[in-house]
Short mmCIF file of C-alpha atoms in Angstrom, two decimals:
data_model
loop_
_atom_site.label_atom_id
_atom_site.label_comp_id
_atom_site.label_asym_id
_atom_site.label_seq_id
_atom_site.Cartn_x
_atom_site.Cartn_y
_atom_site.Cartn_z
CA UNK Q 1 0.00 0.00 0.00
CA UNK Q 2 1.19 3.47 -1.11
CA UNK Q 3 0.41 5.47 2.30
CA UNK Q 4 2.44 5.12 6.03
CA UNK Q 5 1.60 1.79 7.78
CA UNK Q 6 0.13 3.11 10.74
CA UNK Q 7 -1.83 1.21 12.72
CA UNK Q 8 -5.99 1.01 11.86
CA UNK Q 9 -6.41 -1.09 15.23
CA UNK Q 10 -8.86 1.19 16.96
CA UNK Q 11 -10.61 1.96 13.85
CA UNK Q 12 -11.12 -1.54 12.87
CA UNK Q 13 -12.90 -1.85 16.91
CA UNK Q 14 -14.38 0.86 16.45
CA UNK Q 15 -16.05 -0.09 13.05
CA UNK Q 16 -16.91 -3.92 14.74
CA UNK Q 17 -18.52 -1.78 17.08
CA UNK Q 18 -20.68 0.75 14.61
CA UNK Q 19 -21.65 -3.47 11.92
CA UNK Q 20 -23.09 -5.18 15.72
CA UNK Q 21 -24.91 -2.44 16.39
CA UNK Q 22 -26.87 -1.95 13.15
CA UNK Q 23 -26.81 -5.57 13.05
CA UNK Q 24 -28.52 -5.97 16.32
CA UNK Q 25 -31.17 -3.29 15.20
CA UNK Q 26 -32.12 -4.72 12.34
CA UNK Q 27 -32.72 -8.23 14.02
CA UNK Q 28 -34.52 -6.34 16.69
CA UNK Q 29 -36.80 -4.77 13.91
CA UNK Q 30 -37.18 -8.21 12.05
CA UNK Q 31 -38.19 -9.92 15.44
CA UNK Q 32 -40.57 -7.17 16.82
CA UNK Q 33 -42.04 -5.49 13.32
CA UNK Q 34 -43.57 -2.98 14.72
CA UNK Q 35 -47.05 -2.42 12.55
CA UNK Q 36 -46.76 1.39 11.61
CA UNK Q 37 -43.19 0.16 10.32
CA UNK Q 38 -44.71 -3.21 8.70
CA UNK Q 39 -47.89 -2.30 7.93
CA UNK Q 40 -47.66 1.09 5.61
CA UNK Q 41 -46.30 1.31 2.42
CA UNK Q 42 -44.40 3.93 0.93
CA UNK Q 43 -42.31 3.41 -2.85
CA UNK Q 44 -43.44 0.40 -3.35
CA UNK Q 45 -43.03 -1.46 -0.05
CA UNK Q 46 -43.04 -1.16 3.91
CA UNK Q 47 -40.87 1.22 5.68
CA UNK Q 48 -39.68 -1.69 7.43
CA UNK Q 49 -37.98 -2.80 4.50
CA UNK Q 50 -36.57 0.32 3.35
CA UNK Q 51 -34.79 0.24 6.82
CA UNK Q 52 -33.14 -3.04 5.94
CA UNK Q 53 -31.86 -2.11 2.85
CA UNK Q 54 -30.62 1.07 3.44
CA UNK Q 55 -28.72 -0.40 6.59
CA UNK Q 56 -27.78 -3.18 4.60
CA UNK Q 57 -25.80 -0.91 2.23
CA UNK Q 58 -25.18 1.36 5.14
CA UNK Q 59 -22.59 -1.77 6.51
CA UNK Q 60 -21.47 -3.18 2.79
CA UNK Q 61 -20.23 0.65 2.53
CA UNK Q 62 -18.18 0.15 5.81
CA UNK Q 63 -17.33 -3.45 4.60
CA UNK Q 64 -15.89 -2.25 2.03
CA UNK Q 65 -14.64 0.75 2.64
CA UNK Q 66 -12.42 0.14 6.08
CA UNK Q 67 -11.96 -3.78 5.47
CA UNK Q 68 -11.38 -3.88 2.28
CA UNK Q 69 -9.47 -1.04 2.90
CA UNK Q 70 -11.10 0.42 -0.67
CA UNK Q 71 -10.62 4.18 1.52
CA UNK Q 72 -6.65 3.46 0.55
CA UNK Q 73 -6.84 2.61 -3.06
CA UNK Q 74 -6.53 5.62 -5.70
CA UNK Q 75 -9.31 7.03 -6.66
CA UNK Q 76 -10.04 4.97 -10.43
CA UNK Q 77 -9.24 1.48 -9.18
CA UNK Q 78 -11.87 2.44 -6.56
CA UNK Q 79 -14.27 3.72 -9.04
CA UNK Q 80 -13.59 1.02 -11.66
CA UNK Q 81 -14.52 -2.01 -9.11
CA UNK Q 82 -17.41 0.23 -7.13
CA UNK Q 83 -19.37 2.05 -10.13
CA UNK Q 84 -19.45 -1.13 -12.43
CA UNK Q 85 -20.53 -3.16 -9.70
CA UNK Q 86 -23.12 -0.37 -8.62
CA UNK Q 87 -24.15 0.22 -12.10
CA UNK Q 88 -25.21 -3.03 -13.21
CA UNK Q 89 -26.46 -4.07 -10.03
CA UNK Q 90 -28.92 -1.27 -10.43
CA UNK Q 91 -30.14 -2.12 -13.78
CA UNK Q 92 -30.26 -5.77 -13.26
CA UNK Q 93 -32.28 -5.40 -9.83
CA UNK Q 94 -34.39 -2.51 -11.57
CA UNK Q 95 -34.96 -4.94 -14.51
CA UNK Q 96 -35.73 -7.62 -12.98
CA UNK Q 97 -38.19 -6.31 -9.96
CA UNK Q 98 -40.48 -4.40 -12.58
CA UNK Q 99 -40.84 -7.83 -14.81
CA UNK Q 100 -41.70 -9.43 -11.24
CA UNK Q 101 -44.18 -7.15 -10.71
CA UNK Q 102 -45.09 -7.76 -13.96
CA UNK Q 103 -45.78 -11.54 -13.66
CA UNK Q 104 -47.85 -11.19 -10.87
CA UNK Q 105 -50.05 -8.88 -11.94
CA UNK Q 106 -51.16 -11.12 -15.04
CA UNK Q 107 -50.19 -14.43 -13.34
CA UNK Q 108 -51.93 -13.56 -10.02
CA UNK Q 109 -55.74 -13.19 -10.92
CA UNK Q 110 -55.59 -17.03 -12.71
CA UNK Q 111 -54.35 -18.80 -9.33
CA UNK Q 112 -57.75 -19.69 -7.34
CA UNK Q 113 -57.85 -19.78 -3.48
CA UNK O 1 3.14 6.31 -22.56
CA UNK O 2 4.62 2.81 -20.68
CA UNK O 3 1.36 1.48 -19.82
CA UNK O 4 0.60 0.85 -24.01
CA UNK O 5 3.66 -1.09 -24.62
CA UNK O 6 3.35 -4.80 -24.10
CA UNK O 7 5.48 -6.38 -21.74
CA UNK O 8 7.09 -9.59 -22.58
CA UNK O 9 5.58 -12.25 -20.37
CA UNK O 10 7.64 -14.96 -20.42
CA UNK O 11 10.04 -13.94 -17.86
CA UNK O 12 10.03 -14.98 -14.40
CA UNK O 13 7.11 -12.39 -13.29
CA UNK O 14 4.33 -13.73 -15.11
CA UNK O 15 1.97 -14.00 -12.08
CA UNK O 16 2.56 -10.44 -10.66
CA UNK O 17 2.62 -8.62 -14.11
CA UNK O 18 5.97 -7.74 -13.99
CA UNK O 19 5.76 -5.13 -11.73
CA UNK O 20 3.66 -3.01 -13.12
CA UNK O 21 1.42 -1.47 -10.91
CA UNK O 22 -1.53 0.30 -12.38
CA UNK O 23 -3.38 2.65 -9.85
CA UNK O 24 -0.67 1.77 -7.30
CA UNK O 25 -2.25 -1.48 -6.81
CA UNK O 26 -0.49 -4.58 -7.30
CA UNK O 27 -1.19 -7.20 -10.08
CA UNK O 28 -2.65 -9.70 -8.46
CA UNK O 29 -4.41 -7.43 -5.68
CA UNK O 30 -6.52 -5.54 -8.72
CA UNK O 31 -7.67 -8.93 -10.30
CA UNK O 32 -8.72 -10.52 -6.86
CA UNK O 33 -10.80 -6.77 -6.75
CA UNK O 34 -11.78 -7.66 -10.23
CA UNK O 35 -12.62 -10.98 -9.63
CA UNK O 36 -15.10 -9.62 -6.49
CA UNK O 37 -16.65 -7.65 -8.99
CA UNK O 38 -17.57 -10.49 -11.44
CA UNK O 39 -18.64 -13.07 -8.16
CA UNK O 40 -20.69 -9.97 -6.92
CA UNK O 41 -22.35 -9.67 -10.36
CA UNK O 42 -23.03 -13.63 -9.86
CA UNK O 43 -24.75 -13.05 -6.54
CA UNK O 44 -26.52 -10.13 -7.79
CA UNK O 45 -28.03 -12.19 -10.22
CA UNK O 46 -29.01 -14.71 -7.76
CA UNK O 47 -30.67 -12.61 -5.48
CA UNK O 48 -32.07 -10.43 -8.61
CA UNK O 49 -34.03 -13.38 -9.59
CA UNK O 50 -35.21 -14.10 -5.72
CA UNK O 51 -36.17 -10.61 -6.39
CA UNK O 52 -38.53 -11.75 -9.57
CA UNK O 53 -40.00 -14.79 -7.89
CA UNK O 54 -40.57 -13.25 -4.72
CA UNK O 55 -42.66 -10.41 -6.59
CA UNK O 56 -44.46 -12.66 -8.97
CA UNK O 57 -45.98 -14.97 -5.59
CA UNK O 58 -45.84 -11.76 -3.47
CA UNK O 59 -49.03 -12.53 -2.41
CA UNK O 60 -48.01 -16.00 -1.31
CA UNK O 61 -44.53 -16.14 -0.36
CA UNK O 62 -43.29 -17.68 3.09
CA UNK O 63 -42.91 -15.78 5.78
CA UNK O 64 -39.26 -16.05 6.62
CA UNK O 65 -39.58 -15.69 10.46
CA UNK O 66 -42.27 -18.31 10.39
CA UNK O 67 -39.81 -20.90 8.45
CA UNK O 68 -36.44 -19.99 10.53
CA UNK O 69 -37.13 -20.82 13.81
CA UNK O 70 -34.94 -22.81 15.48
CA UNK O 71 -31.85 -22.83 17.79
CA UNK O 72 -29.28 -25.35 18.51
CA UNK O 73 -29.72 -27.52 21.79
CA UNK O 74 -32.46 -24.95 22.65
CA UNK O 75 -36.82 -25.91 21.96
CA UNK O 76 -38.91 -23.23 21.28
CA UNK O 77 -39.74 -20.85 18.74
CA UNK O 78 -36.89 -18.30 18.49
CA UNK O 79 -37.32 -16.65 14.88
CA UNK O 80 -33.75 -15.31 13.80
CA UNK O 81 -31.89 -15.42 16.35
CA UNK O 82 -29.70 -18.05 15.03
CA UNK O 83 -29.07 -16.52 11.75
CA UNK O 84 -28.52 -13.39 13.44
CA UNK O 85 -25.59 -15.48 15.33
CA UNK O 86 -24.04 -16.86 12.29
CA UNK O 87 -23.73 -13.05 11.24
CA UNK O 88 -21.93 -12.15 14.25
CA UNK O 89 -19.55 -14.84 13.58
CA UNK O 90 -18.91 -13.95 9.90
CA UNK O 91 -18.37 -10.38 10.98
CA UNK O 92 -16.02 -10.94 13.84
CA UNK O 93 -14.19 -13.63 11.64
CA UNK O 94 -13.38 -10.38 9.10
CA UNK O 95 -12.57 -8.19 12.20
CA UNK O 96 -9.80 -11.01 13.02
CA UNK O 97 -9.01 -11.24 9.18
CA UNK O 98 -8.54 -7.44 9.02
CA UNK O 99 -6.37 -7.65 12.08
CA UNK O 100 -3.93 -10.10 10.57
CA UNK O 101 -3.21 -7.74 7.63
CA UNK O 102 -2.94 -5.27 10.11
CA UNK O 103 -0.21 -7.26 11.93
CA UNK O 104 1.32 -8.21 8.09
CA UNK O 105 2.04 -4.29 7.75
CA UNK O 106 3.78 -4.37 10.93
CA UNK O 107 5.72 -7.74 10.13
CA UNK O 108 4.14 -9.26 13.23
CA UNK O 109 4.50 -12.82 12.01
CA UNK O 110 3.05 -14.47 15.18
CA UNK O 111 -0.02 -12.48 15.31
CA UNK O 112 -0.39 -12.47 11.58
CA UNK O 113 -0.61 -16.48 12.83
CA UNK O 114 -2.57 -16.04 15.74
CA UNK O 115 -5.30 -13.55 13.77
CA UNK O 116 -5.61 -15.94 10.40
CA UNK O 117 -6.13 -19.16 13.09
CA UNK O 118 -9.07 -17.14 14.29
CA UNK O 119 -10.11 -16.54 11.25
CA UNK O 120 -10.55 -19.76 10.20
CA UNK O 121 -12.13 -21.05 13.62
CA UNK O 122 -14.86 -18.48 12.33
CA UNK O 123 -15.34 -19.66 8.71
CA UNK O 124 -15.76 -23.27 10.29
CA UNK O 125 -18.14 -22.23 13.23
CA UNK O 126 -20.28 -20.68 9.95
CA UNK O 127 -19.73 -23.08 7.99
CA UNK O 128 -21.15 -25.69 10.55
CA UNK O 129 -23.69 -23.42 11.72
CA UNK O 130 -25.08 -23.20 7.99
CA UNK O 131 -24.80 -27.43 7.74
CA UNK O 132 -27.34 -27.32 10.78
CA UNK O 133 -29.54 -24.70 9.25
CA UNK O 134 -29.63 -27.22 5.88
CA UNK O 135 -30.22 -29.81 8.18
CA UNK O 136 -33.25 -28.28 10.32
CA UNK O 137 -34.69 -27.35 6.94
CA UNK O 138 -34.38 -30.07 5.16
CA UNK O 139 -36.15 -32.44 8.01
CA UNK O 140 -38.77 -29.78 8.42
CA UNK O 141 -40.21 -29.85 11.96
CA UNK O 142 -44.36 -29.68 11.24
CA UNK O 143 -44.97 -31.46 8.06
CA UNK O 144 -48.24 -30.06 5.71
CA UNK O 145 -50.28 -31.30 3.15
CA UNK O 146 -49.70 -30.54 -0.82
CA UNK O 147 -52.81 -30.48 -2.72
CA UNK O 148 -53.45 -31.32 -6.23
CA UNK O 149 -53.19 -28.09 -7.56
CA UNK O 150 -49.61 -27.49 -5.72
CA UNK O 151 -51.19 -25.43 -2.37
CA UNK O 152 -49.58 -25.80 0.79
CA UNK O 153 -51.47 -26.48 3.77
CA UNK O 154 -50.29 -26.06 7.25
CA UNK O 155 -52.22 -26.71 10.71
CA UNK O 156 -52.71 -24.22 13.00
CA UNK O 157 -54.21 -24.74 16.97
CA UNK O 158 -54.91 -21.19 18.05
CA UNK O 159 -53.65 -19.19 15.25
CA UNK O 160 -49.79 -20.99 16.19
CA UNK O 161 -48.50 -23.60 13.64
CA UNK O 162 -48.83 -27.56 14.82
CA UNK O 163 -46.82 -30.32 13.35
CA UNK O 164 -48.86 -33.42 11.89
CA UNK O 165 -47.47 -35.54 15.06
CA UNK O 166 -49.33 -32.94 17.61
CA UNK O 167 -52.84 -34.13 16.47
CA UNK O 168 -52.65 -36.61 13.89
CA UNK O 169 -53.91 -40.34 15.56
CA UNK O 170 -54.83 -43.33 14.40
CA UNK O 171 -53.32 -45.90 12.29
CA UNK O 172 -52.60 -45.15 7.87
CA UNK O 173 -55.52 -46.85 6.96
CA UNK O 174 -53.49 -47.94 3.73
CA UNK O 175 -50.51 -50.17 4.58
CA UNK O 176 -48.19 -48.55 2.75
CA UNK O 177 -44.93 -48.94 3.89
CA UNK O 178 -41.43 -47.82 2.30
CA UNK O 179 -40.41 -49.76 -0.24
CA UNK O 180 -36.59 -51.08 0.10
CA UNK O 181 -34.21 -53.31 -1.77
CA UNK O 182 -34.20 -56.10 0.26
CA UNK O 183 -37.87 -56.55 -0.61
CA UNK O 184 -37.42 -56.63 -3.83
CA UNK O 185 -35.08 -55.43 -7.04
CA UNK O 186 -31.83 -54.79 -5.50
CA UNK O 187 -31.23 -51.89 -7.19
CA UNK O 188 -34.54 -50.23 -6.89
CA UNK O 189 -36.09 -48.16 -3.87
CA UNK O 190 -38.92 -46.51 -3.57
CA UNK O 191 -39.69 -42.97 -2.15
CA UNK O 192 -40.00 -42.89 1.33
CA UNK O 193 -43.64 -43.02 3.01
CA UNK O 194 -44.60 -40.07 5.23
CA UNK O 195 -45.06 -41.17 8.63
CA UNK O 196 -48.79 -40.05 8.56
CA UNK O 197 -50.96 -41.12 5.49
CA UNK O 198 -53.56 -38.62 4.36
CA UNK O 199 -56.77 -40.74 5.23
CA UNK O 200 -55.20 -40.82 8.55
CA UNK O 201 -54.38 -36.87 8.41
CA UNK O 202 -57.88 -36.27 7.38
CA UNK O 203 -59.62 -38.39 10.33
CA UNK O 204 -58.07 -36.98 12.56
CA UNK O 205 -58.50 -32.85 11.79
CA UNK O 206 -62.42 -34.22 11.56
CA UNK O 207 -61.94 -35.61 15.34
CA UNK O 208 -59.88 -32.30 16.29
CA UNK O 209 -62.51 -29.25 16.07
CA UNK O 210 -59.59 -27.32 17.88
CA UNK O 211 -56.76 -27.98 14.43
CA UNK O 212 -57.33 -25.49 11.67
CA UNK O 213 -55.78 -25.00 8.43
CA UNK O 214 -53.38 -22.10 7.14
CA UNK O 215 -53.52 -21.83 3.43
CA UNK O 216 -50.47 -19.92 1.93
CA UNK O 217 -52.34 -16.93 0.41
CA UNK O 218 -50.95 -13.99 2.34
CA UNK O 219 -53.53 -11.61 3.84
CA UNK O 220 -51.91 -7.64 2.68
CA UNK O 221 -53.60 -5.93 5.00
CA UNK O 222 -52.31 -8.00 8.41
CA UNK O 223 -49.16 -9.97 6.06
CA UNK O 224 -50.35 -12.50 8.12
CA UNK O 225 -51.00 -16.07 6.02
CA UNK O 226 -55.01 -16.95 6.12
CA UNK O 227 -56.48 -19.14 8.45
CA UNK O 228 -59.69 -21.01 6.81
CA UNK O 229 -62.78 -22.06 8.75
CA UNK O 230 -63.09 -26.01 9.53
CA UNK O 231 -66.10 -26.22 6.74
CA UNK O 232 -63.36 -24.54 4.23
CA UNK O 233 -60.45 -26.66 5.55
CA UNK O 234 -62.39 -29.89 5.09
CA UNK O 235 -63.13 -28.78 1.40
CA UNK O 236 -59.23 -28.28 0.86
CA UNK O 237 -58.37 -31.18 2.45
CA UNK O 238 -60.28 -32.98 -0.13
CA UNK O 239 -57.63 -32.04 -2.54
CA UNK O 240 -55.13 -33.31 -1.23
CA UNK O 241 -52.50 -35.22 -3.04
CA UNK O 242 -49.01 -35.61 -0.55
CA UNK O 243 -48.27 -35.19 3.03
CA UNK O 244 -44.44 -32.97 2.89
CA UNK O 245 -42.11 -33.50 5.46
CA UNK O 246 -39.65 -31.02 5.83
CA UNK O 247 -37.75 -29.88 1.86
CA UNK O 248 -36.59 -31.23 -1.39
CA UNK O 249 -36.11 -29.49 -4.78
CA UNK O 250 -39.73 -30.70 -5.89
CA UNK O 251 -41.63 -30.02 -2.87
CA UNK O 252 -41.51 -28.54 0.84
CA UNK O 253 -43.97 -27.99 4.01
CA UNK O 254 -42.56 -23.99 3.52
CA UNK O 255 -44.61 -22.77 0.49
CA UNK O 256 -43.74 -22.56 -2.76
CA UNK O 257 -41.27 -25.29 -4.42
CA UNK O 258 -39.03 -21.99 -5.55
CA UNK O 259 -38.81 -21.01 -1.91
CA UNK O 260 -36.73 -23.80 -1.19
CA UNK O 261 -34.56 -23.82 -4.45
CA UNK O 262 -33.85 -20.48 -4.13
CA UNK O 263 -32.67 -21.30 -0.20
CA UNK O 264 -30.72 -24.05 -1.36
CA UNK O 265 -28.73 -22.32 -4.60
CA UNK O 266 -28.27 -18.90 -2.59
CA UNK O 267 -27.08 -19.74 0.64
CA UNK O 268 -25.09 -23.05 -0.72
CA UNK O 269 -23.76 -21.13 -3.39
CA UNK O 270 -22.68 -18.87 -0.25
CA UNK O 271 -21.64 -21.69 2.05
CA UNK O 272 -19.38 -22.95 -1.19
CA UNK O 273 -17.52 -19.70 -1.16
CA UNK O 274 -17.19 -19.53 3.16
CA UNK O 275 -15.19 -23.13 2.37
CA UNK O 276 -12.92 -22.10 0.00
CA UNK O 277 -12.29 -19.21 1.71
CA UNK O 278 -11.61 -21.14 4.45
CA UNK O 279 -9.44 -23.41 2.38
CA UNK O 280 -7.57 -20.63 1.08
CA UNK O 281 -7.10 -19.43 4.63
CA UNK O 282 -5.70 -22.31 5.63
CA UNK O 283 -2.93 -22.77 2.76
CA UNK O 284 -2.03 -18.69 3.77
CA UNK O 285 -2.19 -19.88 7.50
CA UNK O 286 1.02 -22.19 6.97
CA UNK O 287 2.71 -20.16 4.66
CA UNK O 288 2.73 -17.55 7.48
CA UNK O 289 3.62 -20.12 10.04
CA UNK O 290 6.39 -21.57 7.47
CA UNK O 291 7.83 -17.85 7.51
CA UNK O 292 7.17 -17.46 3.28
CA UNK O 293 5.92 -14.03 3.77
CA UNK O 294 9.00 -13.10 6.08
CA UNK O 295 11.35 -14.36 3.45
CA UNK O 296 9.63 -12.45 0.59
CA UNK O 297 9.75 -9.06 2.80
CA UNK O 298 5.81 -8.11 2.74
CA UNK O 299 2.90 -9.93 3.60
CA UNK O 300 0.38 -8.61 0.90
CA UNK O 301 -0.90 -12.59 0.23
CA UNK O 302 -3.08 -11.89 3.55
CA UNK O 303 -4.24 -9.05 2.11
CA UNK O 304 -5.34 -10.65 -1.24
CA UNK O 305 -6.80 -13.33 0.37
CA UNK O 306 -8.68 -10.92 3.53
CA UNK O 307 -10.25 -9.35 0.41
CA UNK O 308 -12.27 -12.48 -0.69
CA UNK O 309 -13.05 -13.07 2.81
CA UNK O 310 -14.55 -9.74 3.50
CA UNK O 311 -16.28 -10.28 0.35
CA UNK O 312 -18.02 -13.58 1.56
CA UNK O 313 -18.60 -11.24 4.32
CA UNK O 314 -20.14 -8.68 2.32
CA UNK O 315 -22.22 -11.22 0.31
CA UNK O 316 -23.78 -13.10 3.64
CA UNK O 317 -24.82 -9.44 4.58
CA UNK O 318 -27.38 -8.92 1.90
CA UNK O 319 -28.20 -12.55 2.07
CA UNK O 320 -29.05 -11.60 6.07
CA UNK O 321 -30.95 -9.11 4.34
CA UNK O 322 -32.76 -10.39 1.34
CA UNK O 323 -33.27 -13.85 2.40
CA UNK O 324 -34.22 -13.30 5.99
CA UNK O 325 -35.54 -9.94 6.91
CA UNK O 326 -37.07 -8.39 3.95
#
């Protein structure tokens, strides 16, 4: 690696520390589901879920960024791996969620219950 | 102008480009990073298409905390907490990892030792952990009823699921028994019977007016799964064509046959990359211990190597995510 070797100990703790709590929070959430959370909708599905994912990416981002030590790479190689990966995630997820939707809405009213 | 000139590769420095070092990242660090990218793209794809399925049957999918329920040496109903565990691990498992490049910066070799060892501990204790989960899945613990027209039914005693062995009585009524090679071809056995035929499963919801049946049709309002009426339950009943015990690619007590595929391809395809990881840990483990790394003046192989573990890391987060909590 290009910059001084200092030592990352504390941060690494410190980050440990930042991935058990939102870890703990979110299992706390998926146990309890509190209904104004569960219940609602808003963009196309519950709060609840919303939460997830956006704490989800909220600890790949530290994951990535102090583990992976991406923080010390130059900017390009960072932006090469990060944006491609980002990019097509996007459009495959995108992609594939609206033809989901899709299928259910024409598949859905033949099943009988 | 240097970067556009080939660079003979037939020297001795085939495997770390012959020091070339685009970005200031080493050869072989910037393909494992490109390599993460591809295996991400893999996984996205897998979870993309859980994505698809899950919003085509969204009105009918399992309910995740209703399927994972169980602990190890503990009974009881304890939804997530054992997945939530097997996180932990996986996390603290890259916190070690992280710590042993750490220590490789500093030339620590012991603790670069010491760190990787835990490391690996972790990747087993996951590893194991997930084994159990395949287990407890694929034995099922409550058993249901496929109809003819591929429904799940479940039984319910107070709005809580029951398995078939809490109320079903009674002998088969049908004699069936499991077919094995010692009763006839050698080579050829049949499926196994269910421990419960469905005559027998039927008689005995009739004799039970407390059992009640949970169809999988989700109820938006409540997400809650609905609950018929006896009469209604009787009338489904009449459909039905298996009794499921526990999961198999072609059928499970769970919900829909995808459900199960879906568990099986994304977290094994997971669990596939924990064990190599783990494998790979181990190989870096005794190179440390044999002193390679000393001799060779830097210990960037940990670092290589941390970088796929983080990524299984990474990976088992959105799993957490997409699998079990959405």
């Amino acid at each position: 690696m290009a910059h001084a070797h200092e030592s990352n100990v504390k941060r690494i703790w410190m980050v440990f520390g930042l991935l058990s709590v939102v870890t703990i929070i979110e299992v706390y959430l998926g146990i309890v589901k509190p209904e104004i959370l569960h219940l609602t909708s808003i963009l196309g599905t519950s709060p609840l879920n919303w939460i997830f994912i956006i704490l989800t990416l909220f600890k790949a981002y530290y994951i990535t960024w102090t583990f992976m030590h991406m923080e010390g790479e130059k900017k390009w190689f960072r932006r090469a791996a990060v944006w491609t990966a980002v990019f097509l995630v996007c459009y495959l997820v995108t992609l594939f969620l609206i033809e989901g939707g899709y299928l259910h809405s024409t598949l859905a009213p033949l099943v009988k219950w | 102008m240097e970067a556009n000139i080939a660079i003979p590769s037939d020297g001795k420095n085939t495997w770390d480009g012959g020091g070339v070092r685009p970005f200031g990242a080493s050869y072989g660090k910037m393909m494992m990073w490109f390599f993460i990218v591809s295996d991400a793209l893999t996984f996205s794809g897998f979870l993309a298409a859980y994505g698809l399925t899950r919003f085509k049957f969204i009105d009918s999918w399992p309910i995740a905390d209703e399927v994972f329920t169980h602990v190890p040496f503990i009974h009881g109903i304890y939804p997530m907490y054992y997945v939530a565990f097997m996180t932990f691990i996986l996390i603290f498992s890259s916190v070690t990892m992280v710590m042993a490049v750490d220590a490789g910066h500093k030339m620590q070799k012991s603790k670069v030792a010491w760190y990787m060892f835990a490391t690996i501990i972790g990747g087993l204790i996951f590893v194991g952990s997930q084994a159990w989960e395949w287990n407890t899945f694929i034995n099922g613990s409550y058993g249901a009823v496929k109809t003819t027209n591929g429904k799940v039914l479940q039984f319910v005693k107070d709005g809580k699921q029951i398995a078939l062995s809490d109320f079903v009585v009674g002998s088969r009524m049908d004699e069936r028994v499991t077919h094995t090679k010692k009763n006839g071809l050698w080579f050829v056995s049949g499926d196994e019977v269910p421990k419960y035929s469905l005559a027998q499963i039927t008689a005995s919801y009739k004799a039970d007016p407390s059992v009640q049946i949970r169809i999988e049709k989700i109820d938006m309002d409540k997400k809650k799964k609905y609950i018929l009426s006896r009469e209604k339950g009787l009338a489904e009943l009449a459909n039905g064509q298996r009794v499921v015990e526990g999961a198999n690619l072609s059928a499970n007590e769970y919900g829909n046959t995808i459900f199960a595929n879906f568990f099986f391809f994304i977290t094994g395809f997971h669990g596939f990359h924990v064990f190599s990881g783990i494998v790979l840990n181990i190989i870096i483990f005794f190179n440390v211990v044999l002193g390679t790394y000393e001799k060779k003046g830097h210990y960037e192989m940990v670092e290589k190597v941390g970088l796929y573990w983080h990524f299984v890391d990474l990976v088992w987060v959105f799993v957490f995510t997409f699998f079990y909590l959405v």
